[in-house]
Amino acid sequence: MPDSGVTPTPRGKFFHGLWEWKPARLPGVPVILAIESSCDETAVALVRGEAGAAAVVLAAVVSSQIELHREFGGVVPELASRNHSLHLRPLIEQALRQAGVSVGGIDAFAATSGPGLASSLLIGSTAAKALACATRRPFLAINHLEGHLLSPFVGETRVPPHLGLIVSGGHTLLLEVSGAGRYRKLGGTRDDAAGEAFDKVGKMLGLPYPGGPEIERVAHTGNPAAYAFPRSMLHDPHLDFSFSGLKTAVLYTLQRVTGKLPVADLAASFQQAVIEILVGKTLKAARCTGCRIVALSGGVSINQALRAAFKQACEQAGLELVVAAPWLCTDNAAMIAFAALLRHLAGEQSPLDGDIHPHLPLV
Ligand code: KG4
Ligand code: ZN
């Protein structure tokens, strides 16, 4: 394998807007600029890498709209797209400055093309296409879920065959990954995504949006065995998930409570049910496929209790666990740039007249 001569950036080193200087351009090593704007985060990242060597994140900036949407208890699409167009240009300039690369020094431009909010996807996609057009460089349309799926391997030299679990606000997906670009869907949610269930239960408990981090915070002081919520579909032979029954079970329990709401116990018991479902199904998938590596990604995979449960279960089952660094779990552009880099190195590019795909599946 060729050696890039560059020390890989340790996973988890970058945070929103933070950067570390590295010699940005290396002769013959492509630099990708990617834009992520599928939902309520506007993000830009530059990643450099070559085949067989670890990719280096040169810059990664995110402008989060969480505060903006909080008063509405969820994402308002019109507000999201307006803010993407407001923040995108300064973010691109900031990312280029941080990486020490000019627009002319970019080898390919990429953007998330779906799934996501149509009006938000259009902003990032159009900007990346315009840059590609102006500089006569290739454009790459990247599936947001592929970004999440590959995010645990940013900074690794290759994407090994593994079992990938994506747990985000919009998706809960189990995939068998034979390598970059080769995915087989094993199972997915039949109703709510895991993150969506966290957000909805958070709302029921009177917690601020988004519910995921809030439930984790209050669950620390709660008893995870206080309420026996259902582990839907856990013992069914298939690898699909269901979280709406669990959500309804929390609602019915809430309605029966008299007096002060035991928020911590409810949060801890709900979180424990989600964890057991996710861990149980993933281990079943590992047994079915014979995969020896499990990779976790998506916003919900930040959850420390979930990580700890996976660590323990994988150790017991003799499986290797790879988890994306926390800053790579929630929506970011580094994961999009990394997925684009792998496609660029494989000689791929996307047409400039290609559309966005709000409902794009991964497989
Ligand atoms: O991957 P992501 O940023 O966006 C999507 O592509 O959906 O995931 C956002 C989701 C939200 O539902 C949020 O509540 C959840 O990730 N989340 C968490 C935690 N942090 C974020 N869920 C559980 N525990 C957390 N600590
Ligand atoms: Zn996402």
Short mmCIF file of C-alpha atoms and ligand atoms in Angstrom, two decimals:
data_model
loop_
_atom_site.label_atom_id
_atom_site.label_comp_id
_atom_site.label_asym_id
_atom_site.label_seq_id
_atom_site.Cartn_x
_atom_site.Cartn_y
_atom_site.Cartn_z
CA MET A 1 0.00 0.00 0.00
CA PRO A 2 1.38 3.45 -0.83
CA ASP A 3 2.25 5.63 2.14
CA SER A 4 0.88 9.18 1.97
CA GLY A 5 3.66 10.34 4.30
CA VAL A 6 0.98 12.15 6.28
CA THR A 7 -0.01 11.34 9.82
CA PRO A 8 -3.70 10.49 9.85
CA THR A 9 -5.83 12.88 11.83
CA PRO A 10 -6.82 11.06 15.04
CA ARG A 11 -10.53 10.39 15.17
CA GLY A 12 -12.42 12.82 17.33
CA LYS A 13 -9.81 15.55 17.10
CA PHE A 14 -11.89 18.06 15.18
CA PHE A 15 -14.84 19.88 16.61
CA HIS A 16 -17.27 22.32 15.09
CA GLY A 17 -15.19 25.05 13.52
CA LEU A 18 -11.94 23.89 15.10
CA TRP A 19 -9.02 23.00 12.89
CA GLU A 20 -5.43 22.02 12.94
CA TRP A 21 -2.95 23.16 10.31
CA LYS A 22 -1.62 20.52 7.95
CA PRO A 23 0.16 20.98 4.63
CA ALA A 24 -3.08 21.15 2.68
CA ARG A 25 -2.18 20.14 -0.82
CA LEU A 26 0.15 17.25 -1.57
CA PRO A 27 1.10 16.60 -5.19
CA GLY A 28 -1.22 13.99 -6.68
CA VAL A 29 -3.38 13.63 -3.55
CA PRO A 30 -6.93 14.81 -4.23
CA VAL A 31 -8.74 17.30 -2.01
CA ILE A 32 -12.54 17.16 -1.86
CA LEU A 33 -14.83 19.94 -0.67
CA ALA A 34 -18.25 18.70 0.47
CA ILE A 35 -21.45 20.42 1.56
CA GLU A 36 -24.07 18.88 3.82
CA SER A 37 -27.45 20.62 4.02
CA SER A 38 -30.01 17.81 4.18
CA CYS A 39 -31.76 18.95 7.34
CA ASP A 40 -30.97 21.59 9.96
CA GLU A 41 -27.17 21.67 9.93
CA THR A 42 -25.23 23.61 7.32
CA ALA A 43 -21.81 21.99 7.07
CA VAL A 44 -18.71 22.24 4.90
CA ALA A 45 -15.60 20.08 5.04
CA LEU A 46 -12.40 19.50 3.12
CA VAL A 47 -10.88 16.03 3.11
CA ARG A 48 -7.68 14.92 1.43
CA GLY A 49 -6.68 11.35 0.68
CA GLU A 50 -5.39 8.74 -1.70
CA ALA A 51 -6.05 5.04 -2.16
CA GLY A 52 -4.64 2.87 0.59
CA ALA A 53 -3.85 5.78 2.91
CA ALA A 54 -5.90 7.28 5.71
CA ALA A 55 -7.93 10.33 4.69
CA VAL A 56 -7.12 13.60 6.45
CA VAL A 57 -9.85 16.06 7.44
CA LEU A 58 -8.36 19.45 6.57
CA ALA A 59 -11.33 21.48 7.79
CA ALA A 60 -14.82 20.78 9.11
CA VAL A 61 -17.28 23.52 10.02
CA VAL A 62 -20.92 23.21 11.05
CA SER A 63 -23.56 25.85 11.65
CA SER A 64 -26.32 24.25 13.69
CA GLN A 65 -29.89 25.53 13.56
CA ILE A 66 -31.04 23.63 16.65
CA GLU A 67 -31.66 26.82 18.66
CA LEU A 68 -33.69 28.27 15.82
CA HIS A 69 -36.03 25.27 15.54
CA ARG A 70 -36.28 24.59 19.27
CA GLU A 71 -39.25 26.90 19.85
CA PHE A 72 -41.20 24.91 17.24
CA GLY A 73 -40.30 21.53 18.78
CA GLY A 74 -38.92 20.24 15.46
CA VAL A 75 -37.39 21.29 12.15
CA VAL A 76 -39.33 23.85 10.09
CA PRO A 77 -38.27 23.21 6.45
CA GLU A 78 -38.75 26.80 5.24
CA LEU A 79 -36.62 28.20 8.07
CA ALA A 80 -33.97 25.53 7.49
CA SER A 81 -33.49 26.31 3.80
CA ARG A 82 -33.40 30.06 4.35
CA ASN A 83 -30.69 29.61 6.91
CA HIS A 84 -28.69 27.28 4.70
CA SER A 85 -28.54 29.95 2.01
CA LEU A 86 -27.61 32.56 4.61
CA HIS A 87 -24.75 30.58 6.15
CA LEU A 88 -23.37 28.50 3.31
CA ARG A 89 -21.10 31.00 1.61
CA PRO A 90 -19.35 32.23 4.79
CA LEU A 91 -18.96 28.60 5.88
CA ILE A 92 -17.31 27.63 2.57
CA GLU A 93 -14.93 30.58 2.91
CA GLN A 94 -14.18 29.67 6.52
CA ALA A 95 -13.49 26.03 5.62
CA LEU A 96 -11.17 27.00 2.74
CA ARG A 97 -9.28 29.41 5.01
CA GLN A 98 -8.93 26.81 7.72
CA ALA A 99 -7.66 24.21 5.28
CA GLY A 100 -5.33 26.69 3.59
CA VAL A 101 -6.69 25.72 0.17
CA SER A 102 -8.09 28.00 -2.54
CA VAL A 103 -11.17 27.11 -4.59
CA GLY A 104 -8.88 26.37 -7.52
CA GLY A 105 -7.04 23.81 -5.39
CA ILE A 106 -10.08 21.59 -4.95
CA ASP A 107 -10.12 18.43 -7.07
CA ALA A 108 -13.84 17.66 -6.74
CA PHE A 109 -16.94 19.18 -5.17
CA ALA A 110 -19.60 17.10 -3.45
CA ALA A 111 -22.95 17.61 -1.81
CA THR A 112 -25.60 15.53 -0.13
CA SER A 113 -28.24 14.74 -2.74
CA GLY A 114 -30.70 12.93 -0.44
CA PRO A 115 -32.48 11.76 1.55
CA GLY A 116 -33.53 14.93 3.32
CA LEU A 117 -35.64 18.07 3.05
CA ALA A 118 -35.97 19.02 -0.62
CA SER A 119 -35.57 22.77 -0.13
CA SER A 120 -32.52 22.24 2.09
CA LEU A 121 -30.86 19.69 -0.19
CA LEU A 122 -31.21 22.07 -3.14
CA ILE A 123 -29.13 24.79 -1.46
CA GLY A 124 -26.04 22.64 -0.87
CA SER A 125 -26.35 20.69 -4.08
CA THR A 126 -26.71 23.82 -6.24
CA ALA A 127 -23.76 25.51 -4.56
CA ALA A 128 -21.48 22.48 -5.04
CA LYS A 129 -22.54 22.15 -8.68
CA ALA A 130 -21.89 25.86 -9.29
CA LEU A 131 -18.39 25.56 -7.82
CA ALA A 132 -17.71 22.43 -9.89
CA CYS A 133 -18.98 24.16 -13.01
CA ALA A 134 -16.95 27.33 -12.43
CA THR A 135 -13.72 25.45 -11.72
CA ARG A 136 -14.34 22.67 -14.32
CA ARG A 137 -13.93 20.04 -11.65
CA PRO A 138 -16.11 16.96 -11.12
CA PHE A 139 -19.24 17.02 -8.99
CA LEU A 140 -20.29 14.12 -6.76
CA ALA A 141 -23.84 13.62 -5.48
CA ILE A 142 -23.59 11.74 -2.21
CA ASN A 143 -26.24 9.75 -0.35
CA HIS A 144 -26.51 11.12 3.20
CA LEU A 145 -26.86 7.59 4.56
CA GLU A 146 -23.66 6.48 2.85
CA GLY A 147 -21.98 9.39 4.63
CA HIS A 148 -23.23 8.16 8.00
CA LEU A 149 -22.45 4.53 7.17
CA LEU A 150 -18.80 5.24 6.31
CA SER A 151 -18.25 7.83 9.06
CA PRO A 152 -16.71 5.34 11.55
CA PHE A 153 -13.92 4.78 9.01
CA VAL A 154 -12.89 8.40 8.38
CA GLY A 155 -9.20 8.33 9.22
CA GLU A 156 -8.85 4.60 8.54
CA THR A 157 -6.95 3.29 5.53
CA ARG A 158 -9.85 1.18 4.23
CA VAL A 159 -13.48 0.27 4.76
CA PRO A 160 -13.40 -3.40 5.81
CA PRO A 161 -16.32 -5.80 5.34
CA HIS A 162 -18.61 -5.17 8.29
CA LEU A 163 -22.09 -4.87 9.67
CA GLY A 164 -23.24 -1.24 9.76
CA LEU A 165 -25.96 0.13 12.00
CA ILE A 166 -27.14 3.67 11.20
CA VAL A 167 -29.24 5.17 13.99
CA SER A 168 -30.24 8.75 13.28
CA GLY A 169 -33.24 11.05 13.52
CA GLY A 170 -34.62 9.86 10.20
CA HIS A 171 -33.26 6.33 9.83
CA THR A 172 -32.58 3.06 11.57
CA LEU A 173 -30.83 0.75 9.14
CA LEU A 174 -28.83 -2.46 9.38
CA LEU A 175 -26.55 -3.09 6.41
CA GLU A 176 -24.01 -5.65 5.38
CA VAL A 177 -21.07 -3.74 3.92
CA SER A 178 -18.68 -5.70 1.69
CA GLY A 179 -16.62 -2.57 0.96
CA ALA A 180 -17.11 1.07 -0.02
CA GLY A 181 -20.11 1.26 -2.36
CA ARG A 182 -21.18 -2.36 -1.80
CA TYR A 183 -24.12 -2.45 0.60
CA ARG A 184 -26.91 -4.94 1.30
CA LYS A 185 -29.87 -3.90 3.41
CA LEU A 186 -30.60 -6.41 6.16
CA GLY A 187 -33.28 -4.52 8.04
CA GLY A 188 -34.72 -1.15 8.84
CA THR A 189 -37.43 0.48 10.87
CA ARG A 190 -41.03 -0.22 9.88
CA ASP A 191 -42.26 3.00 11.51
CA ASP A 192 -40.31 5.57 13.57
CA ALA A 193 -36.53 5.88 13.46
CA ALA A 194 -34.72 5.42 16.78
CA GLY A 195 -33.80 9.13 16.95
CA GLU A 196 -37.34 10.12 16.04
CA ALA A 197 -38.61 8.01 18.96
CA PHE A 198 -36.11 9.74 21.28
CA ASP A 199 -37.32 13.14 20.03
CA LYS A 200 -41.02 12.30 20.37
CA VAL A 201 -40.66 10.76 23.82
CA GLY A 202 -38.54 13.76 24.84
CA LYS A 203 -41.43 16.01 23.81
CA MET A 204 -43.91 13.89 25.82
CA LEU A 205 -41.68 14.23 28.86
CA GLY A 206 -41.59 18.01 28.44
CA LEU A 207 -37.90 18.05 27.48
CA PRO A 208 -36.45 20.53 24.97
CA TYR A 209 -35.83 19.59 21.32
CA PRO A 210 -33.95 17.50 20.30
CA GLY A 211 -35.06 14.84 22.78
CA GLY A 212 -32.14 12.42 22.28
CA PRO A 213 -29.42 14.25 24.22
CA GLU A 214 -31.99 15.44 26.81
CA ILE A 215 -33.27 11.92 27.48
CA GLU A 216 -29.69 10.71 27.88
CA ARG A 217 -29.00 13.56 30.33
CA VAL A 218 -32.02 12.94 32.57
CA ALA A 219 -31.71 9.13 32.28
CA HIS A 220 -28.44 9.31 34.26
CA THR A 221 -30.38 9.67 37.49
CA GLY A 222 -33.21 7.31 36.53
CA ASN A 223 -33.81 3.61 37.00
CA PRO A 224 -33.73 1.77 33.64
CA ALA A 225 -35.79 -1.07 35.15
CA ALA A 226 -38.51 1.18 36.60
CA TYR A 227 -40.90 0.56 33.68
CA ALA A 228 -41.09 -2.62 31.57
CA PHE A 229 -41.55 -1.04 28.14
CA PRO A 230 -41.93 -3.38 25.14
CA ARG A 231 -38.89 -4.56 23.15
CA SER A 232 -40.88 -4.65 19.90
CA MET A 233 -39.87 -7.23 17.27
CA LEU A 234 -36.73 -8.12 19.25
CA HIS A 235 -37.38 -11.84 19.06
CA ASP A 236 -38.91 -11.89 15.58
CA PRO A 237 -36.80 -13.80 13.04
CA HIS A 238 -36.41 -10.81 10.67
CA LEU A 239 -33.98 -7.90 11.17
CA ASP A 240 -36.47 -5.02 11.04
CA PHE A 241 -37.18 -2.60 13.89
CA SER A 242 -40.28 -0.95 15.29
CA PHE A 243 -40.30 1.93 17.76
CA SER A 244 -43.83 3.30 17.52
CA GLY A 245 -45.27 0.74 19.98
CA LEU A 246 -42.60 1.67 22.48
CA LYS A 247 -43.42 5.35 22.03
CA THR A 248 -47.13 4.64 22.56
CA ALA A 249 -46.34 2.54 25.64
CA VAL A 250 -44.53 5.56 27.13
CA LEU A 251 -47.55 7.76 26.31
CA TYR A 252 -50.02 5.37 27.99
CA THR A 253 -47.78 5.12 31.04
CA LEU A 254 -47.58 8.91 31.22
CA GLN A 255 -51.36 9.19 31.09
CA ARG A 256 -51.68 6.90 34.10
CA VAL A 257 -49.19 8.82 36.24
CA THR A 258 -50.73 10.94 38.96
CA GLY A 259 -48.69 13.61 40.69
CA LYS A 260 -45.15 14.54 39.74
CA LEU A 261 -43.89 12.91 36.54
CA PRO A 262 -41.00 10.49 37.21
CA VAL A 263 -39.13 11.90 34.20
CA ALA A 264 -35.76 10.32 35.00
CA ASP A 265 -37.20 6.81 35.45
CA LEU A 266 -39.33 7.10 32.32
CA ALA A 267 -36.38 8.39 30.28
CA ALA A 268 -34.03 5.70 31.60
CA SER A 269 -36.54 2.89 31.00
CA PHE A 270 -37.32 4.13 27.48
CA GLN A 271 -33.61 4.50 26.66
CA GLN A 272 -32.93 1.00 27.98
CA ALA A 273 -35.65 -0.48 25.76
CA VAL A 274 -34.19 1.24 22.65
CA ILE A 275 -30.69 0.04 23.55
CA GLU A 276 -31.78 -3.57 24.04
CA ILE A 277 -33.64 -3.59 20.71
CA LEU A 278 -30.69 -2.09 18.80
CA VAL A 279 -28.06 -4.32 20.42
CA GLY A 280 -30.22 -7.47 20.14
CA LYS A 281 -31.03 -7.01 16.46
CA THR A 282 -27.44 -6.09 15.56
CA LEU A 283 -26.03 -9.17 17.26
CA LYS A 284 -28.63 -11.31 15.54
CA ALA A 285 -27.54 -9.79 12.21
CA ALA A 286 -23.89 -10.53 13.04
CA ARG A 287 -24.81 -14.17 13.69
CA CYS A 288 -26.82 -14.36 10.44
CA THR A 289 -24.14 -12.81 8.24
CA GLY A 290 -20.98 -13.98 9.99
CA CYS A 291 -19.72 -10.36 10.07
CA ARG A 292 -16.97 -9.93 12.67
CA ILE A 293 -16.90 -6.11 12.71
CA VAL A 294 -19.82 -3.93 13.83
CA ALA A 295 -19.82 -0.21 13.00
CA LEU A 296 -22.20 2.29 14.61
CA SER A 297 -23.10 5.65 13.13
CA GLY A 298 -25.72 8.42 13.20
CA GLY A 299 -26.80 10.92 15.83
CA VAL A 300 -28.18 8.35 18.30
CA SER A 301 -24.80 6.58 18.39
CA ILE A 302 -23.43 9.49 20.45
CA ASN A 303 -25.45 8.06 23.34
CA GLN A 304 -22.94 6.84 25.94
CA ALA A 305 -25.25 4.19 27.40
CA LEU A 306 -25.81 2.79 23.91
CA ARG A 307 -22.07 2.76 23.22
CA ALA A 308 -21.36 1.04 26.54
CA ALA A 309 -24.01 -1.63 25.87
CA PHE A 310 -22.63 -2.29 22.38
CA LYS A 311 -19.08 -2.45 23.74
CA GLN A 312 -20.04 -5.04 26.31
CA ALA A 313 -22.19 -7.11 23.93
CA CYS A 314 -19.56 -7.08 21.17
CA GLU A 315 -16.79 -8.06 23.58
CA GLN A 316 -18.88 -10.98 24.82
CA ALA A 317 -19.64 -12.09 21.27
CA GLY A 318 -16.01 -11.68 20.14
CA LEU A 319 -16.89 -8.92 17.68
CA GLU A 320 -14.87 -5.80 16.92
CA LEU A 321 -16.79 -2.56 17.47
CA VAL A 322 -16.01 0.61 15.50
CA VAL A 323 -17.90 3.75 16.49
CA ALA A 324 -17.73 7.12 14.77
CA ALA A 325 -16.21 9.94 16.83
CA PRO A 326 -19.03 11.97 18.47
CA TRP A 327 -18.59 14.97 16.17
CA LEU A 328 -18.92 12.62 13.17
CA CYS A 329 -22.16 11.05 14.47
CA THR A 330 -24.49 13.99 14.00
CA ASP A 331 -24.83 15.58 10.58
CA ASN A 332 -21.54 16.92 9.27
CA ALA A 333 -19.82 17.40 5.91
CA ALA A 334 -16.63 15.44 6.68
CA MET A 335 -18.54 12.17 6.30
CA ILE A 336 -19.94 13.40 2.97
CA ALA A 337 -16.46 14.46 1.82
CA PHE A 338 -15.04 11.07 2.86
CA ALA A 339 -17.73 9.15 0.93
CA ALA A 340 -17.10 11.46 -2.05
CA LEU A 341 -13.35 10.92 -1.81
CA LEU A 342 -13.78 7.14 -2.04
CA ARG A 343 -16.03 7.55 -5.09
CA HIS A 344 -13.63 10.07 -6.67
CA LEU A 345 -10.72 7.66 -6.17
CA ALA A 346 -12.83 4.97 -7.86
CA GLY A 347 -13.17 7.28 -10.91
CA GLU A 348 -16.83 8.18 -10.36
CA GLN A 349 -18.59 11.50 -10.88
CA SER A 350 -22.20 12.68 -11.05
CA PRO A 351 -23.96 14.64 -13.81
CA LEU A 352 -24.39 18.37 -13.19
CA ASP A 353 -28.02 18.11 -14.34
CA GLY A 354 -28.81 15.37 -11.81
CA ASP A 355 -31.67 16.10 -9.42
CA ILE A 356 -31.82 15.98 -5.64
CA HIS A 357 -33.60 12.94 -4.18
CA PRO A 358 -35.45 13.71 -0.93
CA HIS A 359 -36.44 10.04 -0.49
CA LEU A 360 -33.27 8.41 -1.75
CA PRO A 361 -32.75 4.96 -0.20
CA LEU A 362 -29.22 3.66 0.32
CA VAL A 363 -29.87 0.27 -1.30
O1 KG4 B 1 -27.64 11.87 12.41
P1 KG4 B 1 -28.40 13.04 12.90
O2 KG4 B 1 -27.65 14.27 13.30
O3 KG4 B 1 -29.46 13.53 11.89
C1 KG4 B 1 -30.17 12.72 11.01
O4 KG4 B 1 -29.63 12.36 9.93
O5 KG4 B 1 -31.31 12.37 11.39
O6 KG4 B 1 -29.27 12.50 14.15
C2 KG4 B 1 -30.09 13.33 14.90
C3 KG4 B 1 -30.78 12.45 15.92
C4 KG4 B 1 -31.88 13.18 16.68
O7 KG4 B 1 -33.04 12.39 16.67
C5 KG4 B 1 -31.30 13.29 18.08
O8 KG4 B 1 -32.27 13.32 19.10
C6 KG4 B 1 -30.44 12.05 18.16
O9 KG4 B 1 -29.84 11.96 16.89
N1 KG4 B 1 -29.43 12.16 19.22
C7 KG4 B 1 -29.38 11.35 20.29
C8 KG4 B 1 -28.31 11.81 21.08
N2 KG4 B 1 -27.74 12.87 20.46
C9 KG4 B 1 -28.43 13.08 19.31
N3 KG4 B 1 -30.14 10.30 20.63
C10 KG4 B 1 -29.86 9.69 21.80
N4 KG4 B 1 -28.86 10.08 22.63
C11 KG4 B 1 -28.07 11.13 22.30
N5 KG4 B 1 -27.10 11.51 23.11
ZN ZN B 2 -27.98 12.40 9.33
#
